[in-house]
Amino acid sequence: MSRLAETVFDACREIGLTGFVAAGLSLGGAISMRIALDHPDEVQAVVGIMPWNAGGTSAGDPVIEGFYAAYGDIETITAGIAGISHDPTKTTDLLRTMPTVTEKMWRGWLGGGVYTSMADELPRLRVPVFYLLGGQDFVVNQEKQIADVRQIPGGRLVLLADAGHLACYEEPELLAQEMRFFLDTHVADAAGSPIRTTEA
């Protein structure tokens, strides 16, 4: 996790980002949390979108084991993505990009990374943290996600009752609305003024 986070952080530095908000979906949410823990002076806030829970998973998780075994099997990957999405027609980008992941990354994360934990570090976070959770998310353990937020000083979450794991593809406007509200009301820029978001 630390190596993944450092790669993303180095890319942010390379393009000149400082004092940024880290936001990520699923594994990206966990990477965003790791960046905030490792670089607290550079991150203004974290938004976890259906984030992988900080405590990791337990051996025998059928979803994880299924994806681990599916590397290179386009038919199984396609079926797996369809199974975690309410609207498979909106996940074409995911179907296009998942097969391009290297085997080293795929097996490294699904074979080991998912079992690592940074849960004990969460109480030392000192930036605003916001989790968007899906009430119909069957990929990440919701109880563990809620436990994460409870450990974070001032942690916030919104439960989108009908959203699945890929809600950012299925209900992008709703997610954007919730993120804008969080940033506009709870996050200040370096000068102390609230961050104002704009329509993309």
Tab-separated table of C-alpha atoms in Angstrom:
chain	number	residue	atom	x	y	z
A	1	MET	CA	0.000	0.000	0.000
A	2	SER	CA	2.782	2.422	0.892
A	3	ARG	CA	4.530	1.798	-2.435
A	4	LEU	CA	1.310	2.386	-4.360
A	5	ALA	CA	0.623	5.567	-2.405
A	6	GLU	CA	4.147	6.857	-2.890
A	7	THR	CA	3.902	6.340	-6.644
A	8	VAL	CA	0.727	8.442	-6.755
A	9	PHE	CA	2.215	11.067	-4.440
A	10	ASP	CA	5.357	11.337	-6.583
A	11	ALA	CA	3.159	11.895	-9.639
A	12	CYS	CA	1.318	14.694	-7.792
A	13	ARG	CA	4.634	16.360	-6.914
A	14	GLU	CA	5.876	15.966	-10.468
A	15	ILE	CA	2.970	17.994	-11.851
A	16	GLY	CA	3.283	20.597	-9.109
A	17	LEU	CA	0.338	19.723	-6.863
A	18	THR	CA	0.586	20.857	-3.254
A	19	GLY	CA	-2.106	21.098	-0.601
A	20	PHE	CA	-4.453	18.863	-2.572
A	21	VAL	CA	-7.553	16.820	-1.792
A	22	ALA	CA	-6.975	13.098	-2.312
A	23	ALA	CA	-10.017	11.228	-3.595
A	24	GLY	CA	-10.258	7.670	-4.785
A	25	LEU	CA	-12.622	4.822	-5.599
A	26	SER	CA	-12.227	1.428	-3.909
A	27	LEU	CA	-8.475	0.702	-3.817
A	28	GLY	CA	-7.970	4.364	-4.728
A	29	GLY	CA	-9.745	5.351	-1.520
A	30	ALA	CA	-7.312	3.294	0.533
A	31	ILE	CA	-4.382	4.797	-1.391
A	32	SER	CA	-5.733	8.285	-0.647
A	33	MET	CA	-5.852	7.455	3.060
A	34	ARG	CA	-2.279	6.150	2.944
A	35	ILE	CA	-1.092	9.355	1.265
A	36	ALA	CA	-2.755	11.450	3.975
A	37	LEU	CA	-1.122	9.352	6.694
A	38	ASP	CA	2.318	9.516	5.086
A	39	HIS	CA	2.173	13.167	3.964
A	40	PRO	CA	-0.113	15.020	6.402
A	41	ASP	CA	1.262	18.442	5.452
A	42	GLU	CA	0.456	17.991	1.763
A	43	VAL	CA	-3.099	16.647	1.915
A	44	GLN	CA	-6.000	18.949	2.787
A	45	ALA	CA	-8.698	16.279	2.884
A	46	VAL	CA	-9.546	12.734	1.834
A	47	VAL	CA	-12.643	11.526	0.016
A	48	GLY	CA	-13.067	7.760	-0.040
A	49	ILE	CA	-15.605	6.620	-2.635
A	50	MET	CA	-16.691	3.118	-1.655
A	51	PRO	CA	-13.150	2.848	-0.248
A	52	TRP	CA	-11.373	-0.368	0.527
A	53	ASN	CA	-11.547	-0.572	4.320
A	54	ALA	CA	-8.381	0.211	6.247
A	55	GLY	CA	-8.437	-3.059	8.170
A	56	GLY	CA	-8.127	-5.195	5.072
A	57	THR	CA	-9.907	-8.477	4.553
A	58	SER	CA	-9.725	-11.998	5.900
A	59	ALA	CA	-8.458	-15.106	4.155
A	60	GLY	CA	-11.132	-16.877	2.191
A	61	ASP	CA	-12.965	-13.769	0.962
A	62	PRO	CA	-14.798	-15.213	-2.080
A	63	VAL	CA	-14.841	-11.938	-4.064
A	64	ILE	CA	-11.113	-11.395	-3.631
A	65	GLU	CA	-10.199	-14.999	-4.344
A	66	GLY	CA	-12.407	-14.980	-7.423
A	67	PHE	CA	-10.732	-11.910	-8.868
A	68	TYR	CA	-7.268	-13.186	-7.933
A	69	ALA	CA	-7.878	-16.350	-9.937
A	70	ALA	CA	-9.374	-14.433	-12.865
A	71	TYR	CA	-6.226	-12.682	-14.060
A	72	GLY	CA	-6.157	-12.760	-17.863
A	73	ASP	CA	-9.588	-14.378	-18.095
A	74	ILE	CA	-11.612	-11.695	-19.879
A	75	GLU	CA	-14.842	-13.679	-19.701
A	76	THR	CA	-14.624	-14.101	-15.918
A	77	ILE	CA	-13.535	-10.496	-15.369
A	78	THR	CA	-16.476	-9.283	-17.465
A	79	ALA	CA	-18.896	-11.429	-15.474
A	80	GLY	CA	-17.366	-10.254	-12.197
A	81	ILE	CA	-17.712	-6.581	-13.080
A	82	ALA	CA	-21.293	-7.166	-14.216
A	83	GLY	CA	-21.981	-8.796	-10.863
A	84	ILE	CA	-20.847	-5.769	-8.858
A	85	SER	CA	-22.594	-3.186	-11.001
A	86	HIS	CA	-26.243	-2.187	-11.076
A	87	ASP	CA	-25.825	-0.921	-14.625
A	88	PRO	CA	-23.206	-2.844	-16.626
A	89	THR	CA	-23.707	-0.541	-19.623
A	90	LYS	CA	-21.868	2.181	-17.708
A	91	THR	CA	-18.773	0.173	-16.868
A	92	THR	CA	-17.183	-0.078	-20.294
A	93	ASP	CA	-14.153	1.927	-19.119
A	94	LEU	CA	-13.582	-0.578	-16.332
A	95	LEU	CA	-13.826	-3.490	-18.732
A	96	ARG	CA	-11.315	-1.756	-20.980
A	97	THR	CA	-8.771	-0.939	-18.280
A	98	MET	CA	-8.857	-3.920	-15.899
A	99	PRO	CA	-7.309	-6.338	-18.429
A	100	THR	CA	-4.356	-3.939	-18.847
A	101	VAL	CA	-3.260	-4.283	-15.202
A	102	THR	CA	0.047	-6.122	-14.973
A	103	GLU	CA	0.063	-9.571	-13.442
A	104	LYS	CA	2.544	-8.383	-10.796
A	105	MET	CA	0.175	-5.611	-9.697
A	106	TRP	CA	-2.915	-7.835	-9.903
A	107	ARG	CA	-1.467	-10.675	-7.858
A	108	GLY	CA	0.465	-8.388	-5.534
A	109	TRP	CA	-2.653	-6.503	-4.494
A	110	LEU	CA	-5.231	-9.288	-4.558
A	111	GLY	CA	-2.793	-11.839	-3.166
A	112	GLY	CA	-1.350	-9.774	-0.348
A	113	GLY	CA	-2.253	-6.100	-0.333
A	114	VAL	CA	-5.902	-6.706	0.536
A	115	TYR	CA	-4.839	-8.407	3.761
A	116	THR	CA	-2.716	-5.541	5.086
A	117	SER	CA	-4.087	-3.148	7.698
A	118	MET	CA	-3.585	0.507	8.531
A	119	ALA	CA	-6.595	0.691	10.841
A	120	ASP	CA	-4.506	1.380	13.950
A	121	GLU	CA	-3.107	4.522	12.300
A	122	LEU	CA	-6.453	6.189	11.572
A	123	PRO	CA	-6.778	8.065	14.905
A	124	ARG	CA	-3.750	10.203	14.023
A	125	LEU	CA	-5.353	11.659	10.883
A	126	ARG	CA	-5.784	15.411	11.258
A	127	VAL	CA	-7.451	16.300	7.969
A	128	PRO	CA	-11.145	16.144	7.077
A	129	VAL	CA	-12.088	12.646	5.896
A	130	PHE	CA	-15.302	11.842	4.071
A	131	TYR	CA	-16.491	8.365	3.095
A	132	LEU	CA	-19.198	7.781	0.513
A	133	LEU	CA	-20.616	4.302	1.109
A	134	GLY	CA	-22.983	2.240	-1.013
A	135	GLY	CA	-25.892	0.542	0.659
A	136	GLN	CA	-25.795	-2.104	-2.104
A	137	ASP	CA	-21.997	-2.467	-2.181
A	138	PHE	CA	-21.176	-6.167	-1.932
A	139	VAL	CA	-17.430	-5.801	-2.539
A	140	VAL	CA	-16.292	-3.942	0.588
A	141	ASN	CA	-17.378	-4.796	4.125
A	142	GLN	CA	-19.634	-1.920	5.204
A	143	GLU	CA	-19.198	-2.574	8.925
A	144	LYS	CA	-15.444	-2.212	8.498
A	145	GLN	CA	-15.886	1.002	6.498
A	146	ILE	CA	-18.034	2.480	9.273
A	147	ALA	CA	-15.469	1.336	11.855
A	148	ASP	CA	-12.816	3.274	9.915
A	149	VAL	CA	-14.797	6.504	10.094
A	150	ARG	CA	-15.432	6.051	13.817
A	151	GLN	CA	-11.680	5.947	14.431
A	152	ILE	CA	-10.967	9.153	12.500
A	153	PRO	CA	-11.266	12.400	14.458
A	154	GLY	CA	-14.178	14.282	12.880
A	155	GLY	CA	-14.678	11.586	10.251
A	156	ARG	CA	-17.814	11.893	8.154
A	157	LEU	CA	-19.757	9.505	5.961
A	158	VAL	CA	-22.798	9.460	3.741
A	159	LEU	CA	-24.593	6.208	2.988
A	160	LEU	CA	-26.145	6.136	-0.460
A	161	ALA	CA	-28.812	3.531	0.181
A	162	ASP	CA	-29.274	2.312	-3.381
A	163	ALA	CA	-25.675	2.685	-4.582
A	164	GLY	CA	-23.377	-0.206	-5.409
A	165	HIS	CA	-19.587	-0.425	-5.489
A	166	LEU	CA	-19.392	1.327	-8.848
A	167	ALA	CA	-21.729	4.205	-8.031
A	168	CYS	CA	-19.384	6.766	-9.547
A	169	TYR	CA	-20.137	5.189	-12.933
A	170	GLU	CA	-23.824	4.659	-12.231
A	171	GLU	CA	-24.782	7.836	-10.334
A	172	PRO	CA	-22.000	10.361	-11.039
A	173	GLU	CA	-24.181	13.420	-10.467
A	174	LEU	CA	-25.192	12.250	-6.993
A	175	LEU	CA	-21.606	11.523	-5.979
A	176	ALA	CA	-20.423	14.852	-7.344
A	177	GLN	CA	-23.136	16.659	-5.379
A	178	GLU	CA	-22.114	15.008	-2.109
A	179	MET	CA	-18.418	15.665	-2.730
A	180	ARG	CA	-19.038	19.323	-3.562
A	181	PHE	CA	-21.048	19.798	-0.374
A	182	PHE	CA	-18.286	18.244	1.726
A	183	LEU	CA	-15.534	20.310	0.108
A	184	ASP	CA	-17.526	23.539	0.228
A	185	THR	CA	-18.486	23.183	3.888
A	186	HIS	CA	-15.645	21.297	5.578
A	187	VAL	CA	-12.429	21.936	3.685
A	188	ALA	CA	-10.430	25.160	3.627
A	189	ASP	CA	-7.623	26.085	1.262
A	190	ALA	CA	-4.168	27.152	2.407
A	191	ALA	CA	-5.401	30.699	3.040
A	192	GLY	CA	-8.202	29.475	5.295
A	193	SER	CA	-11.028	30.057	2.809
A	194	PRO	CA	-13.475	27.281	1.939
A	195	ILE	CA	-12.607	25.439	-1.248
A	196	ARG	CA	-15.121	26.411	-3.904
A	197	THR	CA	-15.881	23.720	-6.425
A	198	THR	CA	-16.997	24.288	-10.001
A	199	GLU	CA	-18.890	22.277	-12.541
A	200	ALA	CA	-16.577	20.072	-14.603
